[in-house]
Short mmCIF file of C-alpha atoms in Angstrom, two decimals:
data_model
loop_
_atom_site.label_atom_id
_atom_site.label_comp_id
_atom_site.label_asym_id
_atom_site.label_seq_id
_atom_site.Cartn_x
_atom_site.Cartn_y
_atom_site.Cartn_z
CA MET A 183 100.31 101.61 168.96
CA ASN A 184 98.08 100.35 166.07
CA LEU A 185 96.35 102.86 163.82
CA HIS A 186 93.31 102.60 161.60
CA GLU A 187 93.79 102.59 157.83
CA TYR A 188 92.59 106.21 157.46
CA GLN A 189 94.93 107.41 160.12
CA GLY A 190 97.92 105.61 158.52
CA LYS A 191 97.06 107.06 155.13
CA GLU A 192 97.10 110.55 156.79
CA ILE A 193 100.60 110.09 158.01
CA LEU A 194 101.70 108.70 154.56
CA ALA A 195 100.11 111.54 152.65
CA SER A 196 101.55 114.16 154.94
CA HIS A 197 105.13 112.94 153.86
CA GLY A 198 104.28 112.95 150.12
CA VAL A 199 103.22 109.36 149.69
CA ARG A 200 100.39 109.08 147.10
CA VAL A 201 97.36 107.25 148.68
CA GLN A 202 93.92 106.10 147.67
CA ARG A 203 91.91 109.08 148.79
CA GLY A 204 88.99 108.53 151.25
CA ILE A 205 86.83 110.14 153.91
CA VAL A 206 85.84 108.42 157.15
CA ALA A 207 82.24 108.17 158.29
CA ASN A 208 80.66 107.14 161.59
CA ASN A 209 77.08 106.35 160.11
CA ALA A 210 75.30 105.73 156.81
CA VAL A 211 74.32 109.52 156.45
CA GLU A 212 77.92 110.56 156.82
CA ALA A 213 79.03 107.76 154.42
CA VAL A 214 76.64 109.21 151.64
CA ALA A 215 78.02 112.71 152.29
CA ALA A 216 81.58 111.53 152.17
CA ALA A 217 80.83 109.76 148.79
CA LYS A 218 79.41 113.01 147.33
CA GLU A 219 82.46 114.97 148.59
CA LEU A 220 84.89 112.39 147.11
CA THR A 221 83.15 112.58 143.82
CA ALA A 222 83.52 116.31 143.87
CA GLU A 223 87.18 116.08 144.69
CA THR A 224 88.27 113.12 142.59
CA GLY A 225 85.56 112.58 139.96
CA THR A 226 85.11 108.92 141.05
CA GLN A 227 81.74 107.32 140.54
CA TRP A 228 82.35 104.02 142.34
CA TYR A 229 83.32 103.85 145.98
CA VAL A 230 85.01 101.25 148.23
CA VAL A 231 83.43 101.00 151.68
CA LYS A 232 86.02 99.74 154.17
CA ALA A 233 85.50 98.70 157.84
CA GLN A 234 87.93 100.49 160.12
CA ILE A 235 89.27 98.00 162.69
CA HIS A 236 92.68 97.01 163.88
CA ALA A 237 92.93 93.81 161.97
CA GLY A 238 93.87 92.44 158.59
CA GLY A 239 91.84 90.22 156.27
CA ARG A 240 88.87 92.63 156.45
CA GLY A 241 87.73 91.76 152.87
CA LYS A 242 87.49 88.07 153.74
CA GLY A 243 85.03 88.79 156.54
CA GLY A 244 82.96 91.05 154.51
CA GLY A 245 84.31 94.29 155.77
CA VAL A 246 85.42 95.78 152.41
CA LYS A 247 82.81 96.12 149.60
CA LEU A 248 82.36 97.97 146.32
CA ALA A 249 79.50 100.44 145.92
CA LYS A 250 78.51 101.64 142.36
CA ASN A 251 76.18 104.31 143.42
CA LEU A 252 75.17 106.39 146.53
CA GLN A 253 72.32 104.07 147.37
CA GLN A 254 74.71 101.15 147.60
CA VAL A 255 77.09 103.33 149.71
CA GLU A 256 74.21 103.89 152.28
CA GLU A 257 73.08 100.22 152.24
CA ILE A 258 76.66 98.79 152.69
CA ALA A 259 77.63 101.31 155.36
CA GLU A 260 74.49 100.36 157.33
CA GLN A 261 75.48 96.70 156.98
CA ILE A 262 79.14 97.25 158.06
CA ILE A 263 78.91 99.78 160.81
CA GLY A 264 77.93 98.05 164.08
CA MET A 265 78.77 94.49 162.90
CA ASP A 266 81.11 92.19 164.64
CA LEU A 267 83.65 91.64 161.87
CA ILE A 268 85.43 88.32 162.06
CA THR A 269 88.77 87.91 160.22
CA PRO A 270 91.82 85.64 160.48
CA GLN A 271 93.29 88.25 162.78
CA THR A 272 90.47 88.97 165.17
CA PRO A 273 89.26 87.06 168.27
CA PRO A 274 86.64 84.36 167.45
CA THR A 275 83.89 86.73 168.37
CA GLY A 276 85.29 89.45 165.95
CA LYS A 277 85.56 93.17 166.51
CA LYS A 278 82.79 95.73 166.38
CA VAL A 279 82.98 98.19 163.51
CA HIS A 280 82.51 101.78 164.62
CA LYS A 281 83.34 103.53 161.50
CA VAL A 282 84.00 103.02 157.76
CA LEU A 283 86.30 104.68 155.18
CA ILE A 284 84.64 105.76 151.94
CA ALA A 285 87.51 105.47 149.43
CA GLU A 286 87.82 106.36 145.72
CA ASP A 287 87.84 103.71 142.96
CA VAL A 288 91.44 103.48 141.70
CA TYR A 289 90.97 100.36 139.48
CA TYR A 290 89.74 102.43 136.50
CA PRO A 291 90.48 101.33 132.98
CA GLY A 292 93.24 102.84 131.04
CA GLU A 293 96.14 102.40 128.72
CA SER A 294 98.10 99.86 130.65
CA GLU A 295 97.30 96.92 132.91
CA VAL A 296 96.77 97.42 136.68
CA SER A 297 99.30 95.67 138.94
CA GLU A 298 99.36 95.03 142.68
CA PHE A 299 102.47 94.79 144.90
CA TYR A 300 103.27 94.13 148.57
CA MET A 301 105.65 96.45 150.51
CA SER A 302 106.47 96.87 154.03
CA VAL A 303 109.05 98.81 156.18
CA LEU A 304 110.17 97.28 159.47
CA LEU A 305 113.14 96.65 161.78
CA ASN A 306 115.40 93.70 161.16
CA ARG A 307 116.23 93.13 164.77
CA SER A 308 119.01 90.61 164.05
CA LYS A 309 121.02 93.06 162.15
CA GLY A 310 119.83 96.39 163.88
CA ARG A 311 118.79 97.79 160.53
CA ASN A 312 115.51 98.94 159.02
CA MET A 313 114.47 96.97 155.90
CA ILE A 314 112.07 97.23 153.05
CA MET A 315 110.31 94.01 152.20
CA TYR A 316 108.49 93.77 148.94
CA SER A 317 106.86 91.48 146.44
CA THR A 318 105.19 91.36 143.13
CA GLU A 319 102.38 89.32 144.77
CA GLY A 320 100.35 92.22 146.13
CA GLY A 321 96.90 91.67 147.50
CA MET A 322 97.74 88.35 148.91
CA ASP A 323 98.69 87.25 152.62
CA ILE A 324 102.50 87.67 152.72
CA GLU A 325 102.70 84.58 154.92
CA GLU A 326 101.11 82.60 151.98
CA VAL A 327 103.60 84.12 149.48
CA ALA A 328 106.52 83.18 151.72
CA GLU A 329 105.40 79.62 152.13
CA LYS A 330 104.42 78.96 148.45
CA THR A 331 106.70 81.30 146.43
CA PRO A 332 109.50 82.55 148.69
CA HIS A 333 111.67 83.55 145.63
CA LEU A 334 109.19 86.34 144.83
CA ILE A 335 109.85 88.09 148.22
CA PHE A 336 112.77 90.69 148.05
CA THR A 337 114.43 92.66 150.83
CA GLU A 338 116.42 95.89 150.91
CA GLU A 339 118.37 96.58 154.10
CA ILE A 340 119.19 100.24 154.97
CA ASP A 341 122.37 101.39 156.45
CA PRO A 342 121.43 103.59 159.49
CA ALA A 343 124.56 105.79 158.86
CA VAL A 344 123.49 106.84 155.36
CA GLY A 345 119.72 106.03 155.13
CA LEU A 346 117.90 104.87 152.00
CA GLN A 347 120.04 105.36 148.92
CA GLY A 348 118.68 106.22 145.40
CA PHE A 349 120.12 103.07 143.93
CA GLN A 350 118.18 100.98 146.42
CA ALA A 351 114.80 102.58 145.55
CA ARG A 352 115.67 102.00 141.91
CA ARG A 353 116.52 98.46 142.45
CA ILE A 354 113.18 97.93 144.16
CA ALA A 355 111.37 99.40 141.21
CA PHE A 356 113.41 97.25 138.79
CA ASN A 357 112.77 93.97 140.80
CA LEU A 358 109.09 94.75 140.57
CA GLY A 359 109.21 94.76 136.78
CA LEU A 360 108.36 98.45 136.34
CA SER A 361 109.65 100.76 133.51
CA GLY A 362 108.95 104.19 132.16
CA ASN A 363 106.85 106.59 134.31
CA ALA A 364 105.74 103.81 136.56
CA PHE A 365 109.39 103.08 137.41
CA LYS A 366 109.97 106.82 138.21
CA GLU A 367 106.80 106.88 140.28
CA MET A 368 107.87 103.85 142.29
CA VAL A 369 111.28 105.26 143.09
CA LYS A 370 109.49 108.38 144.41
CA PHE A 371 106.98 106.28 146.38
CA VAL A 372 109.69 104.26 148.12
CA ASP A 373 111.72 107.17 149.04
CA SER A 374 108.58 109.01 150.60
CA LEU A 375 107.48 105.84 152.21
CA TYR A 376 110.80 105.36 154.09
CA THR A 377 110.92 109.07 155.04
CA ALA A 378 107.40 108.75 156.55
CA TYR A 379 108.47 105.61 158.45
CA VAL A 380 111.42 107.24 160.11
CA GLN A 381 110.00 110.47 160.79
CA SER A 382 106.85 109.04 162.44
CA ASP A 383 108.78 106.79 164.73
CA SER A 384 107.04 103.79 163.44
CA SER A 385 107.75 100.16 163.98
CA LEU A 386 105.88 98.88 161.03
CA PHE A 387 104.48 100.15 157.69
CA GLU A 388 102.71 97.41 155.68
CA ILE A 389 101.08 98.49 152.33
CA ASN A 390 99.11 95.72 150.77
CA PRO A 391 98.49 96.31 148.05
CA VAL A 392 100.67 99.04 146.55
CA LEU A 393 98.93 99.72 143.20
CA LYS A 394 100.20 100.59 139.86
CA THR A 395 97.21 102.18 138.20
CA SER A 396 96.25 101.97 134.55
CA ASP A 397 97.79 105.37 133.88
CA ASP A 398 101.01 104.40 135.71
CA LYS A 399 100.51 106.11 139.06
CA ILE A 400 101.86 104.35 142.20
CA LEU A 401 99.87 104.61 145.34
CA ALA A 402 98.97 102.97 148.60
CA VAL A 403 95.45 101.34 148.55
CA ASP A 404 95.77 100.07 152.19
CA ALA A 405 97.98 101.00 155.06
CA LYS A 406 98.71 99.17 158.25
CA VAL A 407 100.72 101.49 160.55
CA VAL A 408 102.15 100.62 163.90
CA LEU A 409 103.75 103.38 165.91
CA ASP A 410 106.52 102.74 168.48
CA ASP A 411 105.02 103.38 171.89
CA ASN A 412 108.26 104.23 173.28
CA ALA A 413 108.56 107.29 170.95
CA LEU A 414 105.16 108.74 171.50
CA TYR A 415 106.41 111.30 173.92
CA ARG A 416 108.00 113.07 170.91
CA GLN A 417 105.01 112.39 168.63
CA LYS A 418 102.14 114.00 170.56
CA LYS A 419 100.11 114.57 167.52
CA TYR A 420 99.95 110.88 166.73
CA ALA A 421 99.45 109.78 170.37
CA ASP A 422 95.94 111.35 170.14
CA MET A 423 95.17 108.82 167.30
CA ARG A 424 94.92 106.01 169.82
CA ASP A 425 91.52 104.21 169.66
CA VAL A 426 91.25 102.38 173.07
CA ARG A 427 88.01 100.64 171.76
CA GLU A 428 90.27 98.66 169.59
CA GLU A 429 92.53 97.52 172.35
CA ASN A 430 92.09 94.80 175.15
CA PRO A 431 90.23 96.57 177.98
CA ILE A 432 92.33 94.89 180.58
CA GLU A 433 95.50 96.06 179.06
CA VAL A 434 94.13 99.67 178.77
CA GLU A 435 93.11 99.63 182.46
CA ALA A 436 96.52 98.26 183.43
CA LYS A 437 98.26 100.96 181.40
CA GLU A 438 96.28 103.70 183.14
CA VAL A 439 97.46 102.66 186.61
CA GLY A 440 101.03 102.20 185.41
CA LEU A 441 101.27 98.39 185.24
CA ASN A 442 102.91 96.58 182.32
CA TYR A 443 100.35 93.96 181.44
CA VAL A 444 100.00 91.79 178.29
CA ASP A 445 96.99 89.47 178.05
CA LEU A 446 97.79 85.82 177.12
CA ASP A 447 95.61 82.75 176.64
CA GLY A 448 96.58 80.47 179.50
CA THR A 449 95.17 79.90 182.93
CA VAL A 450 97.90 80.86 185.34
CA GLY A 451 98.14 84.49 186.20
CA CYS A 452 101.56 86.05 186.80
CA MET A 453 102.59 88.89 189.09
CA VAL A 454 106.19 89.59 188.93
CA ASN A 455 108.71 92.41 189.40
CA GLY A 456 110.97 92.88 186.26
CA ALA A 457 110.56 91.87 182.79
CA GLY A 458 113.27 89.23 182.69
CA LEU A 459 112.00 87.48 185.74
CA ALA A 460 108.47 87.70 184.17
CA MET A 461 109.72 85.85 181.23
CA ALA A 462 111.42 83.27 183.38
CA THR A 463 108.25 82.83 185.32
CA MET A 464 106.22 82.21 182.18
CA ASP A 465 108.72 79.54 181.26
CA LEU A 466 108.34 78.09 184.81
CA ILE A 467 104.58 77.87 184.22
CA LYS A 468 104.95 76.10 180.91
CA TYR A 469 107.49 73.74 182.52
CA ALA A 470 104.83 72.82 184.90
CA GLY A 471 102.55 71.78 182.13
CA PHE A 472 100.37 74.93 181.97
CA GLU A 473 100.13 78.19 180.02
CA PRO A 474 100.49 81.69 181.49
CA ALA A 475 97.44 83.86 181.37
CA ASN A 476 99.34 87.20 181.29
CA PHE A 477 102.52 89.07 181.54
CA LEU A 478 102.44 91.50 184.38
CA ASP A 479 105.35 93.45 185.76
CA VAL A 480 104.54 95.42 188.85
CA GLY A 481 107.88 97.18 188.76
CA GLY A 482 109.93 98.28 191.67
CA THR A 483 107.09 99.19 194.05
CA ALA A 484 104.93 96.23 195.09
CA ASP A 485 103.01 97.72 198.16
CA ALA A 486 99.51 96.53 199.14
CA LYS A 487 97.62 99.02 196.95
CA ARG A 488 99.64 98.17 193.89
CA VAL A 489 99.40 94.39 194.70
CA GLU A 490 95.76 94.67 195.13
CA THR A 491 95.38 96.56 191.80
CA ALA A 492 97.38 93.93 190.17
CA PHE A 493 95.12 91.16 191.64
CA ARG A 494 91.94 92.80 190.30
CA ILE A 495 93.44 93.29 186.88
CA ILE A 496 94.45 89.52 186.78
CA LEU A 497 91.11 88.32 188.05
CA ARG A 498 89.35 90.31 185.29
CA ASP A 499 90.34 87.44 183.13
CA PRO A 500 87.81 84.55 183.66
CA ASN A 501 90.35 81.96 182.39
CA VAL A 502 92.60 82.44 185.42
CA LYS A 503 92.59 79.42 187.60
CA ALA A 504 95.64 80.27 189.85
CA ILE A 505 97.94 83.18 190.44
CA LEU A 506 101.70 82.94 190.78
CA ILE A 507 103.51 85.78 192.44
CA ASN A 508 107.29 85.75 191.81
CA ILE A 509 109.28 88.65 193.37
CA PHE A 510 112.96 89.24 193.74
CA GLY A 511 113.63 91.54 196.62
CA GLY A 512 116.41 93.83 195.48
CA ILE A 513 115.28 97.44 195.78
CA VAL A 514 111.98 96.30 197.31
CA ARG A 515 112.18 94.23 200.46
CA CYS A 516 110.46 90.88 200.37
CA ASP A 517 108.74 91.35 203.79
CA ARG A 518 107.20 94.51 202.44
CA VAL A 519 105.83 92.69 199.34
CA ALA A 520 104.56 89.83 201.61
CA GLN A 521 102.70 92.23 203.77
CA GLY A 522 101.19 93.87 200.71
CA VAL A 523 100.10 90.47 199.39
CA VAL A 524 98.42 89.66 202.76
CA ASP A 525 96.83 93.10 203.17
CA ALA A 526 95.56 93.01 199.64
CA TYR A 527 94.05 89.56 200.13
CA LYS A 528 92.34 90.75 203.22
CA ASN A 529 90.99 93.84 201.51
CA MET A 530 89.55 91.87 198.52
CA GLY A 531 87.69 89.42 200.80
CA ASP A 532 85.95 86.71 199.00
CA SER A 533 86.60 88.11 195.49
CA ILE A 534 89.75 85.95 195.28
CA LYS A 535 88.58 82.44 194.48
CA VAL A 536 91.61 80.92 192.95
CA PRO A 537 94.83 79.45 194.61
CA ILE A 538 97.70 82.00 195.12
CA ILE A 539 101.36 80.82 195.15
CA VAL A 540 103.95 83.35 196.37
CA ARG A 541 107.69 82.91 195.73
CA LEU A 542 109.87 85.59 197.25
CA GLN A 543 113.62 85.69 197.09
CA GLY A 544 116.13 88.31 198.10
CA THR A 545 116.25 90.69 200.88
CA ASN A 546 114.26 89.60 204.08
CA ALA A 547 112.91 86.53 202.08
CA ASP A 548 112.87 84.42 205.32
CA ILE A 549 110.78 87.01 207.22
CA ALA A 550 108.47 87.30 204.19
CA LYS A 551 107.93 83.51 204.12
CA GLU A 552 107.07 83.62 207.72
CA LEU A 553 104.66 86.46 207.28
CA ILE A 554 102.83 84.57 204.62
CA ASP A 555 102.73 81.21 206.52
CA ASN A 556 101.53 82.87 209.73
CA SER A 557 98.90 85.05 208.00
CA GLY A 558 96.08 82.70 208.27
CA MET A 559 95.27 83.31 204.55
CA PRO A 560 95.03 80.53 202.09
CA ILE A 561 98.27 81.56 200.39
CA LEU A 562 100.96 79.06 199.39
CA SER A 563 104.59 80.06 199.84
CA ALA A 564 107.62 78.83 198.04
CA THR A 565 111.31 79.65 198.06
CA LEU A 566 112.87 77.82 195.06
CA PHE A 567 111.70 77.90 191.36
CA GLN A 568 110.98 74.17 191.35
CA GLU A 569 109.01 74.45 194.55
CA ALA A 570 106.96 77.19 192.97
CA ALA A 571 106.31 75.01 189.90
CA ASP A 572 105.30 72.10 191.99
CA GLN A 573 102.89 74.31 193.95
CA VAL A 574 101.27 75.50 190.70
CA LYS A 575 100.91 71.97 189.46
CA ALA A 576 99.43 70.77 192.80
CA ALA A 577 96.99 73.60 192.98
CA LEU A 578 95.68 72.90 189.39
CA SER A 579 95.74 69.19 189.35
#
């Protein structure tokens, strides 16, 4: 589950991580009030107005701007709130901005030079260990750093049996070229950051940039936090942070009815039982020369009501030109699935305007094929994988 920057910073701050302080606002009036409150708390006279959407690269799209007085705060907030912000990580149409974060200015002059670093905490799946990835090149896209200067990216793997060790935090601070109080601050920052990551059951923390201020404080200027959906049952206080306006509406609808659905960019809709078979079905579609429009796992129950719901969700995508149903009848009998498909097709009437190919294998597969072939519905049946691929190809050619 993705969080907004201000929500991610709340989690970080609650675990002792120093952050750039800010107050969220839903309109220009609230933005000015937030700026006044921020000045009273921090003494800042300049403010950073940041669009709150689930996407990076906000500054490149005009979603992060500096305001030097309250009038500019109001003007910039009016410009940003309600705009469709387009960044390298949004759809081509962009994402609508519903709120902004009014943040303090942390780039103030002082005795030492300001420095920006990159730092993230994530799971190294190949080794089954958490890792901290960091670089001296903060404020830049980490992909660009990896491509042009890979030697400036460092990693620190954490043994799950013992957790982050003090020498590892010190090594990070050393590799970032810090000394004196900034070194001590970074060690504390890294330790608190990793604690926050573990205790919040997150799958990603990305702080870009981590800032060394002119008075040698270390703080998070930005915060991209992704929580592990599978752990939300024990993180109920974070589950309430979900902003469904930022998520794909079809995926939200599918989740509400208990379907596992992921929207993709292709033209062939998939309806499958089981994640492994769903992945194989998407490979089958690509093998036929097309692209899958979705990943949809209907689970172990595929009765008429569930199949009809899945049909409606798949057809919400205007790019779908055909639907491939691929069911293995183990727990669920193939003839029941076939009857569900036929009943769903009858119930939906003329709303299904694309070819449907059904492949059923397993318990009572022969009865299922007979049911579909004798239904009088324009449904194509297949038995083998290759046959299903050929049916898809013929339907879309």
